[in-house]
Amino acid sequence: MIIDDRHYDFIIVGTGAGGGTLARKLAEAGKQILILERGGAMALDEQNVASVDVFKRERYHAPEQWYDGDGEPFLPQTNYAVGGNTKIYGASLMRMRERDFTAVAHQEGMSPEWELQYADFEPYYTAAEQLYMVHGNADGDPTEPPHSEDYPYPGIEHADAVKPVVEAIAARGLHPRPIPLSLTRRDDDPTGDSEVFGIEPIRERENVTLLTSAKVTCLHTNASGREVKAVEAQVGKSSYLYTGDIVVLACGAINSAALLLKSANEKHPNGLANGSDLVGRNLMKHQMTSIVQLSTEANSGVFRRSVCMNDFYWGDSNFNYPLGHIQNTGGLLQDTIFAEAPPLLSVAAKLMPGFGLKQLAMRSIGWWVQTEVLPDPNNRVRWGDKGKLRIEFVPNNAEAHDRLVFRWIEVLQAIEKTVKGLKSAKVHPRAEAPIQVVAHQCGTCRFGSDPAHSVLDLDCRTHELDNLYVVDSSFFPSCSGVSPALTVIANALRVGEQLIARHG
Ligand SMILES: Cc1cc2nc3c(=O)[nH]c(=O)nc-3n(C[C@H](O)[C@H](O)[C@H](O)COP(=O)(O)OP(=O)(O)OC[C@H]3O[C@@H](n4cnc5c(N)ncnc54)[C@H](O)[C@@H]3O)c2cc1C
């Protein structure tokens, strides 16, 4: 074991939405920080084709196996690189709705109240939208919470193939709006992510040390068990020990929980900070379905996602519980088809003889429908025997999701009668996200003021270790119906402020 003789103000583990954002905040405050990232740099050409490959070719599945509740192995769709999952994400950065922070009744139970409310997060949402150059326009969205400042850039234009579709949706009394997107306005690397907006601006600073291919394997505590004394990491072929005043985990909800569990010691026999037995529990990931709408006219298949709808977010005329969020996914060449869903492609192929994958991509629009799942302590991450990472997850709130899918297909069928170039179809091929799709993972170390019912306090410090924080998507007490990244980024800015104040 090699002991690094430097001592840092902060050690941050992971460079995704949480870690990358926090690193920038702390570095700009002049703190000495060490950033440990298990992945390496993702080459620009890979990023440019990332969305093509994410779903179809399993290219960005992590090079490791996880196991489901039955012990069956699978390759998780998660990305280890500088920028983490934001290197392959859709960059749609939405605020949670104001009511999402309160207790909300769903058909299958209650989504719990957050102890901080929308007003507490609002200034950080605004700062996050500015930092990540979000292009958006929420006009007309009946669910949009108040913004203290407008989006810093206007929403993007719809592609030619999408414009008439959006008009037809609006003509039905619904409220399509531009989806808020993080964009750099750079030709070489257009999508904004936590490498571009978090790490790149600080990586040359003398107070920042970034080590890549540095996988943290264990956190060691002092004799009392009240502080992390050292962080152990595998860097290349060697093991190193690093020390810092404050250690912040940002490995993603599943990996941060796994690291806490596997760092169990005499003082923390069930895993670090796990006196509540909640580390790893309440794992959430959205119910998601992608739906294919065929058109009779070719389109390039490479347009961006640009529109979203929240008309059914809180329910429908015949269903008084939340249903969820809808967006288009861009051309199918770009996105949408889960690699693990060959039946989707075979359905499409059967429907249209002589119609291959390429043609499907050139004549279609993808839709993405997602519904909140409720926290369930039995949905959990376990660090099992022989170092196996196990994900026990049974999705809930299924009826709400099915209703949203069928409601959306009804809308698609209605607009197909009026929009020239859309194929009128009785059947719309669709695929549900399987266990491998852990894109929207969150909730494994929920925050709250009561140590018996939460892992982190409201500053995202572990209740049990004074110098250990978690700033990735683990802290969510509920997942809402919108995508998580903007809330992770905003929270990292919020916690960053607390950390700077604490460190002095
Ligand atoms: C295909 C896809 C599309 C998505 N689209 C959207 C979208 O459009 N909008 C949205 O809001 N969200 C989207 N998401 C989700 C979004 O990317 C995540 O919510 C967000 O990145 C979570 O941030 P995080 O900091 O929790 O973790 P991550 O971004 O996953 O970062 C974790 C980091 O920790 C590193 N790490 C893990 N373990 C270790 C270790 N032991 N040692 C050192 N480093 C480690 C990883 O390499 C990674 O860099 C998408 C995700 C995927 C996969």
Coordinates of C-alpha atoms and ligand atoms in Angstrom, one line a residue:
M1 CA 0.0 0.0 0.0
I2 CA 1.4 3.4 -1.0
I3 CA 0.6 6.3 1.3
D4 CA 0.2 9.7 -0.5
D5 CA 2.0 12.2 1.7
R6 CA -0.1 15.1 0.7
H7 CA -3.2 16.0 2.8
Y8 CA -6.1 17.7 1.1
D9 CA -8.9 19.9 2.2
F10 CA -11.4 17.8 0.3
I11 CA -11.4 14.4 -1.4
I12 CA -14.2 14.0 -4.0
V13 CA -14.9 10.5 -5.3
G14 CA -16.5 10.6 -8.8
T15 CA -16.9 13.3 -11.4
G16 CA -20.5 12.9 -12.6
A17 CA -23.4 15.5 -12.1
G18 CA -22.8 15.6 -8.3
G19 CA -19.0 15.3 -8.0
G20 CA -18.0 17.3 -11.1
T21 CA -20.2 20.2 -10.1
L22 CA -19.0 20.2 -6.5
A23 CA -15.4 20.0 -7.6
R24 CA -15.8 23.3 -9.5
K25 CA -17.5 25.0 -6.7
L26 CA -14.8 24.0 -4.1
A27 CA -11.9 24.6 -6.5
E28 CA -13.1 28.1 -7.3
A29 CA -13.2 28.8 -3.5
G30 CA -9.5 28.0 -3.4
K31 CA -9.8 24.7 -1.6
Q32 CA -7.1 22.0 -2.1
I33 CA -9.0 19.1 -3.6
L34 CA -8.2 15.6 -4.8
I35 CA -10.6 14.1 -7.2
L36 CA -10.6 10.4 -7.6
E37 CA -12.4 9.1 -10.8
R38 CA -12.4 5.4 -11.7
G39 CA -12.9 6.1 -15.4
G40 CA -10.7 7.9 -17.9
A41 CA -11.3 10.7 -20.4
M42 CA -13.9 9.9 -23.0
A43 CA -12.6 10.7 -26.4
L44 CA -14.6 13.4 -28.3
D45 CA -15.5 11.1 -31.2
E46 CA -17.0 8.6 -28.8
Q47 CA -19.1 11.4 -27.3
N48 CA -20.4 12.5 -30.6
V49 CA -21.8 9.0 -31.4
A50 CA -22.6 8.2 -27.8
S51 CA -26.3 8.5 -28.1
V52 CA -26.4 6.3 -31.1
D53 CA -24.6 3.7 -29.2
V54 CA -26.1 4.0 -25.8
F55 CA -29.1 1.9 -26.3
K56 CA -28.4 -0.2 -29.4
R57 CA -24.9 -1.5 -29.0
E58 CA -24.5 -1.7 -25.2
R59 CA -21.3 0.3 -25.7
Y60 CA -21.5 2.2 -22.5
H61 CA -22.4 -0.6 -20.2
A62 CA -19.9 -0.8 -17.5
P63 CA -17.2 -3.5 -17.8
E64 CA -18.5 -5.3 -14.8
Q65 CA -21.4 -7.6 -13.8
W66 CA -24.0 -6.8 -11.3
Y67 CA -26.6 -9.3 -10.1
D68 CA -30.4 -9.0 -9.9
G69 CA -32.6 -10.2 -7.0
D70 CA -32.6 -13.8 -8.4
G71 CA -28.8 -13.8 -8.6
E72 CA -28.8 -13.5 -12.4
P73 CA -25.9 -11.4 -13.8
F74 CA -26.4 -8.4 -16.0
L75 CA -24.3 -5.6 -17.5
P76 CA -25.4 -2.3 -16.0
Q77 CA -26.0 0.6 -18.3
T78 CA -23.7 3.1 -16.6
N79 CA -20.7 5.0 -17.7
Y80 CA -17.4 5.2 -15.9
A81 CA -15.5 8.2 -17.3
V82 CA -14.6 11.8 -16.4
G83 CA -18.2 13.3 -16.4
G84 CA -19.8 10.0 -15.4
N85 CA -23.2 9.4 -16.8
T86 CA -23.5 13.0 -17.9
K87 CA -21.2 12.0 -20.8
I88 CA -24.0 9.8 -22.2
Y89 CA -27.1 11.5 -20.9
G90 CA -29.8 13.3 -22.8
A91 CA -28.9 16.6 -21.2
S92 CA -32.5 17.5 -20.5
L93 CA -32.3 19.4 -17.2
M94 CA -35.7 19.9 -15.6
R95 CA -36.6 21.2 -12.2
M96 CA -38.7 19.0 -10.0
R97 CA -42.3 20.4 -9.7
E98 CA -43.1 22.4 -6.5
R99 CA -45.5 19.7 -5.3
D100 CA -42.9 17.0 -5.8
F101 CA -41.2 18.3 -2.6
T102 CA -44.4 17.6 -0.6
A103 CA -46.1 14.4 0.3
V104 CA -48.1 13.2 -2.8
A105 CA -50.6 10.4 -2.9
H106 CA -50.0 8.0 -5.7
Q107 CA -52.2 5.1 -6.6
E108 CA -49.9 2.6 -4.8
G109 CA -49.0 4.8 -1.8
M110 CA -47.4 8.0 -0.7
S111 CA -44.4 9.7 -2.1
P112 CA -42.8 11.2 1.0
E113 CA -42.3 14.9 1.8
W114 CA -38.8 16.3 1.5
E115 CA -37.7 18.2 4.6
L116 CA -36.4 21.0 2.3
Q117 CA -38.9 22.5 0.0
Y118 CA -38.9 23.9 -3.6
A119 CA -38.1 27.4 -2.2
D120 CA -35.0 26.0 -0.6
F121 CA -33.8 24.6 -3.9
E122 CA -34.9 27.4 -6.2
P123 CA -31.8 29.6 -6.0
Y124 CA -29.6 26.5 -6.7
Y125 CA -31.8 25.4 -9.6
T126 CA -31.3 28.9 -11.1
A127 CA -27.5 28.7 -10.5
A128 CA -27.4 25.2 -12.0
E129 CA -29.2 26.3 -15.1
Q130 CA -26.8 29.2 -15.5
L131 CA -23.7 27.0 -14.9
Y132 CA -24.9 24.3 -17.4
M133 CA -26.1 26.8 -20.0
V134 CA -29.6 25.5 -20.1
H135 CA -31.6 26.4 -23.2
G136 CA -35.3 26.4 -22.3
N137 CA -38.7 28.0 -22.2
A138 CA -41.4 26.8 -19.8
D139 CA -44.2 29.0 -21.1
G140 CA -47.5 27.3 -21.0
D141 CA -46.4 24.2 -18.9
P142 CA -49.2 24.0 -16.3
T143 CA -46.8 22.2 -13.8
E144 CA -43.7 24.4 -14.0
P145 CA -42.7 25.9 -10.7
P146 CA -41.8 29.6 -10.3
H147 CA -38.3 30.6 -11.6
S148 CA -36.6 33.6 -9.9
E149 CA -34.7 34.0 -13.2
D150 CA -35.5 32.9 -16.8
Y151 CA -33.5 30.2 -18.5
P152 CA -30.2 31.8 -19.6
Y153 CA -30.8 30.8 -23.2
P154 CA -34.0 30.4 -25.3
G155 CA -35.4 26.9 -26.0
I156 CA -34.2 25.1 -29.1
E157 CA -36.2 24.9 -32.4
H158 CA -37.9 21.7 -33.3
A159 CA -36.6 19.7 -36.3
D160 CA -38.7 19.9 -39.4
A161 CA -40.1 16.4 -38.8
V162 CA -41.2 17.3 -35.3
K163 CA -42.7 20.8 -35.9
P164 CA -46.1 19.7 -37.3
V165 CA -46.3 17.0 -34.7
V166 CA -45.9 19.5 -31.9
E167 CA -48.5 21.8 -33.5
A168 CA -51.0 18.9 -33.7
I169 CA -50.4 18.0 -30.0
A170 CA -51.0 21.7 -29.1
A171 CA -54.2 21.7 -31.2
R172 CA -55.5 18.9 -29.0
G173 CA -55.4 21.3 -26.0
L174 CA -52.1 19.9 -24.6
H175 CA -49.1 22.0 -23.7
P176 CA -45.9 20.8 -25.5
R177 CA -42.9 23.0 -24.6
P178 CA -39.2 23.0 -25.5
I179 CA -37.4 20.5 -23.4
P180 CA -34.7 22.4 -21.3
L181 CA -31.3 21.3 -22.6
S182 CA -27.7 21.9 -21.5
L183 CA -25.8 23.0 -24.6
T184 CA -22.3 24.4 -24.8
R185 CA -22.7 26.3 -28.1
R186 CA -19.4 24.7 -29.2
D187 CA -19.4 22.8 -32.5
D188 CA -16.8 20.3 -31.4
D189 CA -18.7 19.3 -28.2
P190 CA -22.3 20.6 -28.2
T191 CA -23.7 18.8 -25.2
G192 CA -23.2 20.3 -21.8
D193 CA -22.1 17.8 -19.1
S194 CA -20.2 17.7 -15.8
E195 CA -16.8 17.4 -17.5
V196 CA -17.4 20.5 -19.6
F197 CA -19.0 22.6 -16.9
G198 CA -17.4 21.0 -13.8
I199 CA -14.0 19.6 -14.4
E200 CA -12.6 21.3 -17.5
P201 CA -12.6 24.8 -16.1
I202 CA -10.6 23.8 -13.0
R203 CA -8.4 21.0 -14.1
E204 CA -5.3 23.1 -14.6
R205 CA -5.6 24.9 -11.3
E206 CA -2.7 24.3 -8.8
N207 CA -5.2 23.5 -6.0
V208 CA -6.8 20.7 -8.0
T209 CA -5.4 17.1 -8.4
L210 CA -7.5 14.9 -10.7
L211 CA -6.6 11.2 -10.8
T212 CA -8.3 9.1 -13.4
S213 CA -8.4 5.3 -13.4
A214 CA -8.5 5.7 -9.7
K215 CA -11.2 3.4 -8.2
V216 CA -12.0 3.9 -4.6
T217 CA -12.3 0.5 -2.9
C218 CA -12.6 1.3 0.8
L219 CA -13.1 4.1 3.3
H220 CA -11.1 3.6 6.6
T221 CA -12.3 5.2 9.8
N222 CA -10.4 6.4 12.9
A223 CA -10.5 4.5 16.1
S224 CA -13.7 6.0 17.3
G225 CA -15.4 5.4 14.0
R226 CA -16.6 9.0 13.9
E227 CA -14.4 10.1 11.0
V228 CA -13.0 8.8 7.7
K229 CA -9.3 8.7 8.3
A230 CA -8.2 7.5 4.8
V231 CA -9.5 6.7 1.4
E232 CA -8.1 3.6 -0.3
A233 CA -8.0 3.5 -4.1
Q234 CA -6.7 1.2 -6.8
V235 CA -4.7 3.4 -9.2
G236 CA -3.4 1.3 -12.0
K237 CA -1.9 -1.8 -10.4
S238 CA -1.2 -0.2 -7.0
S239 CA -3.2 0.5 -3.9
Y240 CA -2.9 4.0 -2.4
L241 CA -4.1 5.7 0.7
Y242 CA -5.2 9.4 0.6
T243 CA -6.1 11.7 3.5
G244 CA -8.3 14.8 3.6
D245 CA -10.2 16.9 6.0
I246 CA -13.5 16.1 4.3
V247 CA -14.4 13.2 2.1
V248 CA -17.3 13.5 -0.4
L249 CA -18.8 10.5 -2.2
A250 CA -20.3 11.1 -5.6
C251 CA -20.1 7.7 -7.2
G252 CA -23.8 7.5 -8.2
A253 CA -26.5 6.2 -6.0
I254 CA -25.7 2.5 -6.5
N255 CA -21.9 2.7 -6.2
S256 CA -21.9 5.2 -3.3
A257 CA -24.2 2.8 -1.3
A258 CA -22.0 -0.2 -2.3
L259 CA -18.9 1.6 -1.2
L260 CA -20.4 2.4 2.2
L261 CA -21.6 -1.2 2.6
K262 CA -18.3 -2.8 1.6
S263 CA -16.3 -0.4 4.0
A264 CA -17.9 -2.1 7.0
N265 CA -15.6 -2.4 10.1
E266 CA -15.8 -3.1 13.8
K267 CA -17.4 0.3 14.6
H268 CA -19.7 0.0 11.6
P269 CA -20.5 -3.7 11.2
N270 CA -23.3 -3.2 8.8
G271 CA -21.5 -0.7 6.6
L272 CA -20.4 2.9 7.2
A273 CA -23.1 5.3 8.3
N274 CA -25.6 2.4 8.4
G275 CA -26.9 2.5 11.9
S276 CA -30.3 3.1 10.4
D277 CA -30.0 0.0 8.1
L278 CA -31.0 2.4 5.3
V279 CA -27.8 2.5 3.3
G280 CA -28.7 1.0 -0.1
R281 CA -32.4 0.8 0.6
N282 CA -35.2 2.8 -1.2
L283 CA -33.4 2.5 -4.5
M284 CA -35.6 4.2 -7.1
K285 CA -35.4 4.3 -10.9
H286 CA -38.2 5.5 -13.1
Q287 CA -40.7 3.3 -14.8
M288 CA -39.8 4.1 -18.4
T289 CA -41.2 3.1 -21.8
S290 CA -40.0 4.1 -25.2
I291 CA -42.6 4.3 -28.0
V292 CA -42.0 4.4 -31.7
Q293 CA -44.1 6.4 -34.0
L294 CA -43.6 5.6 -37.7
S295 CA -43.8 8.2 -40.4
T296 CA -44.3 7.7 -44.1
E297 CA -41.7 10.2 -45.0
A298 CA -38.0 9.9 -44.4
N299 CA -36.3 12.1 -41.9
S300 CA -32.7 12.3 -41.1
G301 CA -33.0 10.3 -37.9
V302 CA -30.4 12.5 -36.3
F303 CA -32.5 15.3 -34.8
R304 CA -32.3 16.1 -31.1
R305 CA -34.9 15.7 -28.5
S306 CA -36.7 19.0 -28.3
V307 CA -40.2 18.7 -26.8
C308 CA -41.8 17.6 -23.6
M309 CA -45.3 17.5 -22.0
N310 CA -46.5 17.4 -18.4
D311 CA -50.2 17.5 -19.0
F312 CA -50.7 14.2 -17.3
Y313 CA -48.1 14.7 -14.7
W314 CA -50.6 15.0 -11.8
G315 CA -53.2 12.7 -13.3
D316 CA -55.9 12.5 -16.0
S317 CA -59.7 13.1 -16.2
N318 CA -60.4 9.5 -15.1
F319 CA -57.4 9.0 -12.8
N320 CA -56.7 11.2 -9.8
Y321 CA -53.1 10.1 -9.2
P322 CA -49.9 11.2 -10.9
L323 CA -49.0 9.7 -14.2
G324 CA -45.7 11.2 -15.3
H325 CA -43.7 13.0 -17.9
I326 CA -43.4 12.6 -21.7
Q327 CA -40.7 13.7 -24.1
N328 CA -39.6 13.0 -27.6
T329 CA -36.2 11.3 -27.8
G330 CA -34.9 12.7 -31.0
G331 CA -34.5 10.6 -34.1
L332 CA -34.2 6.9 -33.4
L333 CA -30.8 6.8 -34.9
Q334 CA -29.9 9.0 -31.9
D335 CA -31.5 7.3 -29.1
T336 CA -34.4 5.4 -27.6
I337 CA -34.3 1.7 -28.4
F338 CA -33.0 -0.3 -25.5
A339 CA -30.3 -2.7 -26.5
E340 CA -32.0 -5.3 -24.3
A341 CA -35.3 -5.1 -26.1
P342 CA -34.9 -7.0 -29.4
P343 CA -38.7 -7.7 -29.3
L344 CA -39.3 -4.1 -30.1
L345 CA -37.3 -4.3 -33.2
S346 CA -38.8 -7.6 -34.2
V347 CA -42.3 -6.2 -33.8
A348 CA -41.4 -3.3 -36.0
A349 CA -39.8 -5.6 -38.6
K350 CA -42.9 -7.9 -38.6
L351 CA -45.2 -5.0 -39.0
M352 CA -43.3 -3.7 -42.0
P353 CA -41.9 -6.5 -44.2
G354 CA -38.7 -5.5 -45.8
F355 CA -38.2 -2.8 -43.3
G356 CA -34.9 -3.0 -41.5
L357 CA -33.4 -1.1 -38.5
K358 CA -32.0 1.6 -40.7
Q359 CA -35.3 2.3 -42.4
L360 CA -37.0 2.3 -39.0
A361 CA -34.6 5.0 -37.8
M362 CA -35.1 7.1 -40.9
R363 CA -38.9 7.0 -40.8
S364 CA -39.8 7.4 -37.2
I365 CA -40.0 9.6 -34.1
G366 CA -39.2 8.2 -30.7
W367 CA -41.2 9.1 -27.5
W368 CA -40.2 8.5 -24.0
V369 CA -42.7 8.2 -21.2
Q370 CA -41.6 8.0 -17.5
T371 CA -43.4 7.6 -14.2
E372 CA -42.4 8.1 -10.6
V373 CA -41.7 4.9 -8.6
L374 CA -42.2 5.0 -4.8
P375 CA -39.4 4.4 -2.3
D376 CA -39.6 0.8 -1.0
P377 CA -37.0 -0.4 1.5
N378 CA -37.0 -3.8 -0.2
N379 CA -35.7 -2.2 -3.4
R380 CA -32.1 -2.1 -2.4
V381 CA -28.4 -2.4 -3.2
R382 CA -26.5 -5.2 -1.4
W383 CA -22.8 -5.8 -1.2
G384 CA -22.9 -9.6 -1.3
D385 CA -20.6 -12.6 -0.9
K386 CA -17.4 -12.6 -2.9
G387 CA -17.8 -8.9 -3.8
K388 CA -21.0 -9.3 -5.8
L389 CA -23.0 -6.2 -6.2
R390 CA -26.7 -7.1 -6.1
I391 CA -29.6 -5.0 -7.1
E392 CA -32.9 -6.1 -5.8
F393 CA -35.6 -4.1 -7.5
V394 CA -39.2 -4.6 -8.2
P395 CA -40.8 -1.6 -10.0
N396 CA -44.0 -0.3 -8.5
N397 CA -46.7 2.2 -9.6
A398 CA -47.2 0.1 -12.7
E399 CA -50.8 0.9 -13.3
A400 CA -50.1 4.7 -13.4
H401 CA -47.3 4.0 -15.9
D402 CA -49.4 1.8 -18.1
R403 CA -52.2 4.4 -18.1
L404 CA -49.7 7.0 -19.2
V405 CA -48.3 4.8 -22.0
F406 CA -51.8 4.1 -23.3
R407 CA -53.0 7.7 -22.9
W408 CA -50.0 8.8 -25.0
I409 CA -50.6 6.2 -27.6
E410 CA -54.2 7.5 -27.9
V411 CA -52.8 11.0 -28.5
L412 CA -50.3 9.7 -31.1
Q413 CA -53.1 7.8 -32.9
A414 CA -55.3 11.0 -32.9
I415 CA -52.6 13.2 -34.4
E416 CA -51.6 10.6 -36.9
K417 CA -55.1 11.3 -38.5
T418 CA -54.2 14.9 -39.0
V419 CA -50.5 15.2 -39.6
K420 CA -49.3 14.5 -43.1
G421 CA -46.4 12.1 -43.2
L422 CA -47.3 10.3 -40.0
K423 CA -48.3 6.6 -40.5
S424 CA -51.6 5.8 -38.9
A425 CA -50.8 2.8 -36.8
K426 CA -52.9 0.6 -34.5
V427 CA -49.9 -0.8 -32.9
H428 CA -47.0 1.3 -31.7
P429 CA -43.8 -0.7 -30.9
R430 CA -42.7 0.0 -27.4
A431 CA -40.1 -1.3 -24.9
E432 CA -40.0 -1.0 -21.1
A433 CA -36.7 -0.3 -19.4
P434 CA -35.3 -3.5 -17.9
I435 CA -33.1 -3.8 -14.7
Q436 CA -30.0 -3.0 -16.7
V437 CA -31.3 0.5 -17.3
V438 CA -30.1 2.2 -14.1
A439 CA -29.9 5.7 -15.7
H440 CA -32.2 7.4 -13.2
Q441 CA -31.0 5.6 -10.1
C442 CA -31.4 7.5 -6.9
G443 CA -32.4 7.3 -3.2
T444 CA -30.0 4.8 -1.6
C445 CA -28.9 7.2 1.2
R446 CA -31.9 9.5 1.7
F447 CA -31.4 12.8 3.5
G448 CA -33.4 14.0 6.5
S449 CA -33.0 15.3 10.1
D450 CA -33.8 12.0 11.9
P451 CA -30.9 9.5 12.0
A452 CA -33.3 6.7 12.5
H453 CA -35.0 7.4 9.2
S454 CA -32.3 8.8 7.0
V455 CA -28.6 8.2 6.2
L456 CA -27.6 11.8 5.5
D457 CA -28.5 15.0 7.3
L458 CA -30.0 17.9 5.4
D459 CA -26.5 19.1 4.4
C460 CA -25.8 15.6 3.0
R461 CA -23.4 14.8 5.7
T462 CA -23.7 11.2 7.1
H463 CA -25.3 11.2 10.5
E464 CA -22.6 9.0 11.9
L465 CA -19.3 10.2 10.4
D466 CA -18.5 13.8 10.9
N467 CA -16.4 14.4 7.8
L468 CA -18.2 12.2 5.3
Y469 CA -20.7 13.5 2.8
V470 CA -22.6 12.1 -0.2
V471 CA -23.6 14.5 -3.1
D472 CA -24.8 12.3 -5.9
S473 CA -28.4 11.2 -6.5
S474 CA -28.4 9.0 -3.4
F475 CA -29.9 11.7 -1.2
F476 CA -33.4 11.8 -2.9
P477 CA -36.2 10.8 -0.6
S478 CA -38.5 10.4 -3.6
C479 CA -37.7 10.5 -7.3
S480 CA -40.5 12.7 -8.8
G481 CA -41.6 12.1 -12.4
V482 CA -38.9 14.3 -14.0
S483 CA -35.3 13.3 -14.8
P484 CA -32.9 13.7 -11.9
A485 CA -29.7 15.4 -13.1
L486 CA -30.6 19.1 -12.6
T487 CA -31.6 18.3 -9.0
V488 CA -28.3 16.5 -8.4
I489 CA -26.4 19.5 -9.8
A490 CA -28.4 22.1 -7.8
N491 CA -27.9 20.1 -4.6
A492 CA -24.2 19.8 -5.2
L493 CA -24.1 23.7 -5.4
R494 CA -26.1 23.9 -2.3
V495 CA -23.9 21.4 -0.3
G496 CA -20.8 23.1 -1.8
E497 CA -21.9 26.4 -0.1
Q498 CA -22.3 24.5 3.2
L499 CA -18.9 22.9 2.8
I500 CA -17.1 26.1 2.1
A501 CA -18.7 27.7 5.1
R502 CA -17.8 24.8 7.3
H503 CA -14.2 24.6 6.1
G504 CA -13.7 28.3 6.5
Ligands
LIG1 C1 -28.3 7.1 -21.1 C2 -28.7 8.0 -20.0 C3 -29.5 9.2 -20.3 C4 -29.8 10.1 -19.3 N1 -30.5 11.2 -19.7 C5 -30.8 12.1 -18.7 C6 -31.4 13.3 -19.0 O1 -31.6 13.6 -20.2 N2 -31.7 14.2 -18.0 C7 -31.4 13.9 -16.7 O2 -31.8 14.7 -15.8 N3 -30.8 12.7 -16.4 C8 -30.4 11.9 -17.3 N4 -29.7 10.7 -17.0 C9 -29.4 10.5 -15.6 C10 -28.2 11.4 -15.2 O3 -27.1 11.1 -16.0 C11 -27.8 11.0 -13.7 O4 -29.0 11.4 -12.9 C12 -26.7 11.8 -13.2 O5 -25.5 11.7 -14.0 C13 -26.4 11.3 -11.8 O6 -25.3 12.0 -11.3 P1 -24.4 11.4 -10.1 O7 -23.4 12.4 -9.7 O8 -25.4 10.8 -9.1 O9 -23.7 10.1 -10.7 P2 -22.9 9.8 -12.1 O10 -23.1 10.9 -13.1 O11 -23.2 8.4 -12.5 O12 -21.4 9.9 -11.6 C14 -20.8 8.9 -10.8 C15 -19.3 9.0 -11.0 O13 -18.6 8.3 -10.0 C16 -17.6 7.5 -10.7 N5 -17.4 6.3 -9.7 C17 -18.2 5.4 -9.4 N6 -17.7 4.5 -8.5 C18 -16.5 5.0 -8.3 C19 -15.4 4.5 -7.4 N7 -15.5 3.5 -6.6 N8 -14.2 5.2 -7.4 C20 -14.1 6.4 -8.2 N9 -15.0 6.8 -9.0 C21 -16.2 6.1 -9.0 C22 -18.2 7.1 -12.0 O14 -17.2 6.8 -12.9 C23 -18.8 8.5 -12.4 O15 -17.9 9.4 -12.9 C24 -29.4 9.8 -18.0 C25 -28.6 8.7 -17.7 C26 -28.2 7.8 -18.7 C27 -27.3 6.7 -18.4

